[in-house]
Short mmCIF file of C-alpha atoms and ligand atoms in Angstrom, two decimals:
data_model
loop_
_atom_site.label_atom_id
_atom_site.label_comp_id
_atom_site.label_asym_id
_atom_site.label_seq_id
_atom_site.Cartn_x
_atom_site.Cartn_y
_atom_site.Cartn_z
CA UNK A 14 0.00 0.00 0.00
CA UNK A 15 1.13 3.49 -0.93
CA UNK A 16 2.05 5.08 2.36
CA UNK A 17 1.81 9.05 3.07
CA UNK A 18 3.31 11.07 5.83
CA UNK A 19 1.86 14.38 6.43
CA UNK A 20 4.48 16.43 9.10
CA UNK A 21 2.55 19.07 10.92
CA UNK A 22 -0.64 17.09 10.70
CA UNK A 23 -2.27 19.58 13.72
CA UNK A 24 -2.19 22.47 12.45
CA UNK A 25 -4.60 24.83 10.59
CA UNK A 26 -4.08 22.98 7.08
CA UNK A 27 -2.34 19.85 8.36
CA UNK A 28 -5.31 18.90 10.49
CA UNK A 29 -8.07 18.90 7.66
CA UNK A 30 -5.76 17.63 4.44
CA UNK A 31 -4.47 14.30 7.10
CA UNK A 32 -8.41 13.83 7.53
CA UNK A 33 -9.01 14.30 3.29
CA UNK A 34 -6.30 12.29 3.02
CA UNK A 35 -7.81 9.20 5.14
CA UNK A 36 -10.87 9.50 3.30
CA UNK A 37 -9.18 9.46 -0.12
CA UNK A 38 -6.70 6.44 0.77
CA UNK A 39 -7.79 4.78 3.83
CA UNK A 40 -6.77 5.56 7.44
CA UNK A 41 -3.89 2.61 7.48
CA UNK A 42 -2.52 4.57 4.50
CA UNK A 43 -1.98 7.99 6.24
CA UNK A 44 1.01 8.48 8.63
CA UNK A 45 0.06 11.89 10.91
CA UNK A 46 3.33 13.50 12.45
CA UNK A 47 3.36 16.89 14.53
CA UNK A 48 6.44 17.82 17.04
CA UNK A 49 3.74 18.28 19.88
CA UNK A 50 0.71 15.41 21.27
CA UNK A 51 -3.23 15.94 20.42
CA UNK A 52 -5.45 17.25 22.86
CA UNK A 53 -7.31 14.85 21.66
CA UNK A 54 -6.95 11.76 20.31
CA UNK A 55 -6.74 12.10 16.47
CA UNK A 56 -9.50 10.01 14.02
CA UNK A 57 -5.59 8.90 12.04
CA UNK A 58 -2.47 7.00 13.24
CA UNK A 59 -0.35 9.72 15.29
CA UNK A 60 3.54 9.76 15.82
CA UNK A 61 5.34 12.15 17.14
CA UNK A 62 8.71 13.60 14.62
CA UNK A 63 10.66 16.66 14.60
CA UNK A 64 11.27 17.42 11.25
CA UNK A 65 14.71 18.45 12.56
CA UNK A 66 15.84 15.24 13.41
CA UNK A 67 16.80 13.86 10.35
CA UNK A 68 17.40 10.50 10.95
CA UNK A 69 14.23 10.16 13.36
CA UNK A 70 12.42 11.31 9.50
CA UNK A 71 14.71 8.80 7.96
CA UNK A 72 13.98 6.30 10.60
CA UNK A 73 10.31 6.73 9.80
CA UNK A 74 10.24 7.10 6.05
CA UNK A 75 12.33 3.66 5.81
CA UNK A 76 10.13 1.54 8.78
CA UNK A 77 6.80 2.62 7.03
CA UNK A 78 7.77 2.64 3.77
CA UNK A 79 6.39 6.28 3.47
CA UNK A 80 5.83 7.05 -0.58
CA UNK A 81 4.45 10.77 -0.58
CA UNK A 82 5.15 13.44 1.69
CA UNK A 83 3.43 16.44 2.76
CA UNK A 84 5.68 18.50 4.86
CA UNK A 85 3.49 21.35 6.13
CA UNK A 86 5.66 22.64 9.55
CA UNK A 87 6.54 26.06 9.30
CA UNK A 88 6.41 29.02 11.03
CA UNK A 89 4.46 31.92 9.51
CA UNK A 90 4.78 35.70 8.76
CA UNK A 91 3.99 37.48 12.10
CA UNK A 92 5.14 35.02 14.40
CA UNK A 93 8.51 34.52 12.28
CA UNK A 94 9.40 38.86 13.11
CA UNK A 95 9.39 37.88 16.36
CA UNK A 96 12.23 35.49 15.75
CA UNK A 97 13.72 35.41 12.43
CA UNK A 98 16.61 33.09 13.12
CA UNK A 99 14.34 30.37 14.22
CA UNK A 100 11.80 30.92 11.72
CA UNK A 101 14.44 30.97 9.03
CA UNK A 102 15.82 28.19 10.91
CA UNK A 103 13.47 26.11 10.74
CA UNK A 104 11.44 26.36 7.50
CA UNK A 105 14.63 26.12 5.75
CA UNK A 106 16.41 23.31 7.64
CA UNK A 107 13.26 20.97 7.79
CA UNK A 108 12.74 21.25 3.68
CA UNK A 109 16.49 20.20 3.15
CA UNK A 110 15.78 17.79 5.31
CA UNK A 111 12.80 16.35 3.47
CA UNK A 112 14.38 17.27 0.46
CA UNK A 113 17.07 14.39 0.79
CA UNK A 114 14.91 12.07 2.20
CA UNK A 115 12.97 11.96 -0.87
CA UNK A 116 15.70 12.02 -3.32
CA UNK A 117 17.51 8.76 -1.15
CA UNK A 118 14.48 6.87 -0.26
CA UNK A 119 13.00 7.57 -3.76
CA UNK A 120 10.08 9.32 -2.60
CA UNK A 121 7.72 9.66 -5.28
CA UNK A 122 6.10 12.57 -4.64
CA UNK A 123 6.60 15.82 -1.90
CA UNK A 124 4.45 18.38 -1.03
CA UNK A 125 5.35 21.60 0.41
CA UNK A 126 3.57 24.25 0.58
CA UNK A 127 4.93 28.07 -0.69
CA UNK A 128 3.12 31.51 0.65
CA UNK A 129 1.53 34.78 -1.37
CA UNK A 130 4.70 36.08 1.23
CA UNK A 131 7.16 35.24 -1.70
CA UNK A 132 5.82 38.47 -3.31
CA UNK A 133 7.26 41.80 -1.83
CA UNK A 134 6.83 45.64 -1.84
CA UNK A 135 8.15 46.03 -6.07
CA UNK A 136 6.05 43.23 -7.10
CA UNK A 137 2.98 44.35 -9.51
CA UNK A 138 0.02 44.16 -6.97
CA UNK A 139 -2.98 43.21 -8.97
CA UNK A 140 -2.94 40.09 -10.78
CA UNK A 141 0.12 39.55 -9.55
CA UNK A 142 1.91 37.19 -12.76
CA UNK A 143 3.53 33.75 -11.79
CA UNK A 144 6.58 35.22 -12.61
CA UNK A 145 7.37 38.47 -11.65
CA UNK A 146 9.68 40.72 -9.40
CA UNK A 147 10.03 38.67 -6.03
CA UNK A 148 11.33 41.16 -3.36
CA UNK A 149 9.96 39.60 0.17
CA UNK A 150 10.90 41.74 3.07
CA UNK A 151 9.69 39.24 6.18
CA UNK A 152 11.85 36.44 7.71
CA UNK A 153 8.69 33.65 6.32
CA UNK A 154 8.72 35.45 3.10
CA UNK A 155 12.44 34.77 1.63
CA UNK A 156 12.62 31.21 3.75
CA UNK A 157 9.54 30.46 1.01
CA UNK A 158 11.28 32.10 -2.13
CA UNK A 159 14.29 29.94 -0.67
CA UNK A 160 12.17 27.37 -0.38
CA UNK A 161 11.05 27.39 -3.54
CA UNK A 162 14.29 27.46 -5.33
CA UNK A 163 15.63 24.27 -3.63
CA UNK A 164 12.22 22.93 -4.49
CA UNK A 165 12.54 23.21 -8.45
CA UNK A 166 16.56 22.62 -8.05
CA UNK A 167 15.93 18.81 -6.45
CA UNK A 168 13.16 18.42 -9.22
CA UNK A 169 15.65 19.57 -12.27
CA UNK A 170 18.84 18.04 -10.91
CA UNK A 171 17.53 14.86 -8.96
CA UNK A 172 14.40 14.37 -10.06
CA UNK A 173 12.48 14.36 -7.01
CA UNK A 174 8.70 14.81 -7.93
CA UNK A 175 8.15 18.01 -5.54
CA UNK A 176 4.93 20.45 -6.39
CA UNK A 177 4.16 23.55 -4.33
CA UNK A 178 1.50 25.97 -4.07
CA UNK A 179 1.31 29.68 -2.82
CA UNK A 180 -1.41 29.71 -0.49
CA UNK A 181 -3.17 33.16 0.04
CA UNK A 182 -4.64 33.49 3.29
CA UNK A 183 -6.38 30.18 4.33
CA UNK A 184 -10.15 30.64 6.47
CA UNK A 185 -11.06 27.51 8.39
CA UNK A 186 -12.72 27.27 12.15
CA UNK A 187 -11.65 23.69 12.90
CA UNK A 188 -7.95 24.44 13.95
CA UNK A 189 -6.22 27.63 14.96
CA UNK A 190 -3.72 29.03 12.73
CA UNK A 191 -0.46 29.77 13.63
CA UNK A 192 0.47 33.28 13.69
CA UNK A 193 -0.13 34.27 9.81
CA UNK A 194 -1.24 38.03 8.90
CA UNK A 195 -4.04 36.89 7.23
CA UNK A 196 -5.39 35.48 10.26
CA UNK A 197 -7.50 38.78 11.52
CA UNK A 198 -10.14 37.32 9.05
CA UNK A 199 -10.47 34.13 11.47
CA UNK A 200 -10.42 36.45 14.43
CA UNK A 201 -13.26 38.35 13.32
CA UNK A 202 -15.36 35.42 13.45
CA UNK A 203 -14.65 34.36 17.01
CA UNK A 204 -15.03 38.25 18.14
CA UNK A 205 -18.32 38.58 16.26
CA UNK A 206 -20.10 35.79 17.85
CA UNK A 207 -18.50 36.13 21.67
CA UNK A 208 -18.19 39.61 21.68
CA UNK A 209 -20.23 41.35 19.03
CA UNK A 210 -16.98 43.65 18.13
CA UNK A 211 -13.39 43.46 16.44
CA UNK A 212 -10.73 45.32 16.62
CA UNK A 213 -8.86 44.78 13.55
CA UNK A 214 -4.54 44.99 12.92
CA UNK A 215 -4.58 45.89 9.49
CA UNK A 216 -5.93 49.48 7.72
CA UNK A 217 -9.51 48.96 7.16
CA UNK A 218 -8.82 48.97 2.87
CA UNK A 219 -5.82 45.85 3.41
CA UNK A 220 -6.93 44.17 0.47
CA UNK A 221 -5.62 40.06 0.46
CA UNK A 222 -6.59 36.91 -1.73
CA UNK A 223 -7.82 34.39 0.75
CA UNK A 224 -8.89 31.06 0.41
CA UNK A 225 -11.34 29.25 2.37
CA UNK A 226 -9.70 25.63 3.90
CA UNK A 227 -12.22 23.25 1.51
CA UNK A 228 -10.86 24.59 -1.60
CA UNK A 229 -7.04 25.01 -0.04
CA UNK A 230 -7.00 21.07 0.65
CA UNK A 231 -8.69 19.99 -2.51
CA UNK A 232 -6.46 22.24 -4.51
CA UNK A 233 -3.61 20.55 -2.80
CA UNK A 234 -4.93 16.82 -3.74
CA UNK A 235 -5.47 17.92 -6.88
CA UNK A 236 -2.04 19.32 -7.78
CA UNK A 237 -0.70 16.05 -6.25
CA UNK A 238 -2.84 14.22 -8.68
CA UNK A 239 -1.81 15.94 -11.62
CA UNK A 240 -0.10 14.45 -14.11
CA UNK A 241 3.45 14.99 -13.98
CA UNK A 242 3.78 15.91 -17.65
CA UNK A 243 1.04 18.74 -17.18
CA UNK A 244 2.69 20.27 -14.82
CA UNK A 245 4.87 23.44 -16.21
CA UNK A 246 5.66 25.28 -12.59
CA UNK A 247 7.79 23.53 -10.19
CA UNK A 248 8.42 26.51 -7.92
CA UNK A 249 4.72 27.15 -6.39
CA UNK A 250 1.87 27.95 -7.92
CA UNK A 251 -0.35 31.12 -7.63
CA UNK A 252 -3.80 29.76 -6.25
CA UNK A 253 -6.44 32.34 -6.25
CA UNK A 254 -10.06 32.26 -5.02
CA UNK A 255 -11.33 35.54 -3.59
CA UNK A 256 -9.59 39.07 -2.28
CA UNK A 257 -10.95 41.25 0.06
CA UNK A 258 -10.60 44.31 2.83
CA UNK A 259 -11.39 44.12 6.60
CA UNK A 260 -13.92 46.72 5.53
CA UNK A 261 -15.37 44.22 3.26
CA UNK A 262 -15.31 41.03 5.10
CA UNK A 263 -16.79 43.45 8.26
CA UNK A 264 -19.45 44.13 6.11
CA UNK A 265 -20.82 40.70 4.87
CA UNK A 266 -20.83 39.20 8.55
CA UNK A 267 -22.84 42.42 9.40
CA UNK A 268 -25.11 41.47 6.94
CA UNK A 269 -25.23 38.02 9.23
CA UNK A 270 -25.11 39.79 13.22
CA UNK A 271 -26.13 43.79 12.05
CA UNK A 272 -24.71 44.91 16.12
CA UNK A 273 -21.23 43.88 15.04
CA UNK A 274 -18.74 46.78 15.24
CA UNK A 275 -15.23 46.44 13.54
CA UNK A 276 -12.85 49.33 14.47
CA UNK A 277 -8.78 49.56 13.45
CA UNK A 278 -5.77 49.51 15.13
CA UNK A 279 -3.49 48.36 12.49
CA UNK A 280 -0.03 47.11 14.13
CA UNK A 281 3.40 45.82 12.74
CA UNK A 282 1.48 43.05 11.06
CA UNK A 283 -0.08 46.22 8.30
CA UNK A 284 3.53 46.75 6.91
CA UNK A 285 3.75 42.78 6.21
CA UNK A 286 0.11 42.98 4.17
CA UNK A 287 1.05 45.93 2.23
CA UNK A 288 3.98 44.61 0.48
CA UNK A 289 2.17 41.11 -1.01
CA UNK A 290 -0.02 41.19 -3.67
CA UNK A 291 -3.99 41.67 -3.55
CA UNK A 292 -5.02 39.00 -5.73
CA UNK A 293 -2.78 36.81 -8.12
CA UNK A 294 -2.81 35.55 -11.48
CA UNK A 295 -3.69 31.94 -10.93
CA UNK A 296 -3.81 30.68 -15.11
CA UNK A 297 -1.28 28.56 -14.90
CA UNK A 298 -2.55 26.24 -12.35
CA UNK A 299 -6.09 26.83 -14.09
CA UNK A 300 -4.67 25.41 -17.54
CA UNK A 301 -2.26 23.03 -15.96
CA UNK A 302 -4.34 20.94 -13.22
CA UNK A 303 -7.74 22.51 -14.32
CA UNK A 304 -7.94 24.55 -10.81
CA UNK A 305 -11.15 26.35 -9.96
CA UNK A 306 -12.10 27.68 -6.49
CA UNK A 307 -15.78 27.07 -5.34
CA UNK A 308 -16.27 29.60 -2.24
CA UNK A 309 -16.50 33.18 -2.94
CA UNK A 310 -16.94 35.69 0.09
CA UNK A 311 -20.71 35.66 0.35
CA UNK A 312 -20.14 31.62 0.81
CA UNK A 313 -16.83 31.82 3.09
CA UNK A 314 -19.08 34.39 5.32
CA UNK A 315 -21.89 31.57 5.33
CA UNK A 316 -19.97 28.63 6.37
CA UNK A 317 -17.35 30.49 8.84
CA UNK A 318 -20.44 31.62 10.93
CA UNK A 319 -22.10 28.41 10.45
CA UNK A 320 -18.88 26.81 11.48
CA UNK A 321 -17.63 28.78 14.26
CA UNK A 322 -21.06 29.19 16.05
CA UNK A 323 -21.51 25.01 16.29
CA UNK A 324 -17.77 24.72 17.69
CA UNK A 325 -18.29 27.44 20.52
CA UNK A 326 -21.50 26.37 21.53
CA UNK A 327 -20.12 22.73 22.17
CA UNK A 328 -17.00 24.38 24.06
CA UNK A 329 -19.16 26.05 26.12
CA UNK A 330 -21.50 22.16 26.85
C1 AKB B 425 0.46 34.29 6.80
O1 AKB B 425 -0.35 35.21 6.94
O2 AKB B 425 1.63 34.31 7.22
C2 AKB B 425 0.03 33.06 6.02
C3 AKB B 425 0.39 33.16 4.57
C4 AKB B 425 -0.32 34.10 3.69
O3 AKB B 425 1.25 32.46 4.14
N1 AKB B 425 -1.38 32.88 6.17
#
């Protein structure tokens, strides 16, 4: 049996692709790996791994015959300011890592997942082109342009089968992200329905593309599907679904709860938002893999509240 290991498997994206992937493949298929223990015990098999420790991964890969890999640990844009040499640290170290697992255990295919933070302050902002001007100016911003070099240089030189996308922001109640600058337009969620008001850290007119988490994990099972041949991008590829302003995303979940009051108090966090793009040119992966995103605000507004209001009323049981 094929066998997949997902590393980071709790957090925001881990946590619903490991439980897409079980349903796609079979539970005995799917490996879950995270450096810290569920609260609770996970519906997959659980190990624990630091992606670090190199020959723990190696130790792992080789016992469980591991085929695929989905190496989704990394530490994001806010949280990585607060420490860049960790952050850099880390995201780079743990993609070598899995790198040259893959290319001496003949993995046959890796997934890592790139950013909209490989874009910077001279990159065109609307529509921003697959390839364009790449000037990131946070910590989690070049370790992902890094990233994505050493990416496409162990697919042309080695051959290992590695495809990447650039997530935009990613929505999703079920897990917590971890420290992104996208995240406010989680927060508002959780502050609309317990508090009735928001106080938001980016300029009211931030405009972002964001994603909600359905179409960020089939989007990833679909690129890893692809044919190899179709695929002409082995950096990461744009993804796009919808963009929009904390104005704007205030707006629709008044249209939901009319009381709720949004107000600004934009922080460090408004610098990183300003220099990445506001939506992205996603043709490539729309001609290559056939991409094509299914929730638009209106929807992502719908199913967040929806979402959010089940999970806090059954905290609160
Ligand atoms: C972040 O805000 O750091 C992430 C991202 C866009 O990669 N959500």
């Amino acid at each position: 049996m094929a066998k997949i290991l997902v590393i980071g498997a709790l957090g925001q994206l881990g946590s619903e692709l490991t439980q897409a992937l079980c349903e796609k493949y079979g539970k005995e298929a799917v490996i879950a790996t995270d450096i810290r223990h569920p609260e609770i015990k996970p519906a997959f098999p659980f190990a624990i791994l630091d992606v670090m420790d190199k020959e723990a991964l190696r130790k792992l890969v080789q016992k469980e015959g591991i085929q695929q890999i989905f190496h989704l640990a990394a530490i994001l844009s806010a949280k990585g300011e607060k420490n860049p040499q960790l952050a850099w640290n880390l995201n780079m170290t743990s993609l070598l890592n899995v790198l040259d697992i893959a290319r001496e255990n003949n993995i046959k295919k890796v997934f890592w997942p790139s950013s909209i933070a490989v874009f910077g302050p001279s990159t065109p902002k609307d529509n921003t082109p697959q390839t364009t001007i790449m000037d990131p100016n946070t910590v989690y911003g070049i370790s992902k342009l890094a990233g994505e070099r050493w990416c496409e240089y162990y697919y042309e030189k080695f051959g290992v089968d590695v495809r990447s996308i650039r997530y935009p922001g990613i929505i999703s109640y079920k897990a917590q992200p971890g420290g992104g600058t996208t995240d406010y337009a989680i927060d508002i969620f959780i502050q609309a329905l317990t508090t009735g008001k928001y106080e938001c850290f980016l300029e009211a007119d931030a405009r972002l593309p964001m994603m909600y988490i359905d179409d960020a994990v089939r989007g990833t099972i679909e690129l890893m599907d692809a044919d190899a041949d179709n695929l002409t991008v082995r950096s990461g590829y744009n993804l796009g679904a919808m963009s929009f302003t904390p104005e704007e995303i205030a707006s629709e979940v008044m249209a939901h709860l009319e009381n709720f009051e949004i107000t600004y108090e934009p922080d460090f966090r408004q610098q990183i938002a300003a220099s990445w793009p506001s939506s992205v040119d996603d043709s490539s992966a729309r001609d290559d893999w056939k991409w094509d995103h299914a929730y638009d605000l209106g929807k992502l507004c719908e199913v967040m509240l929806k979402g959010m209001r089940e999970l806090l009323e059954n905290q609160s049981m």
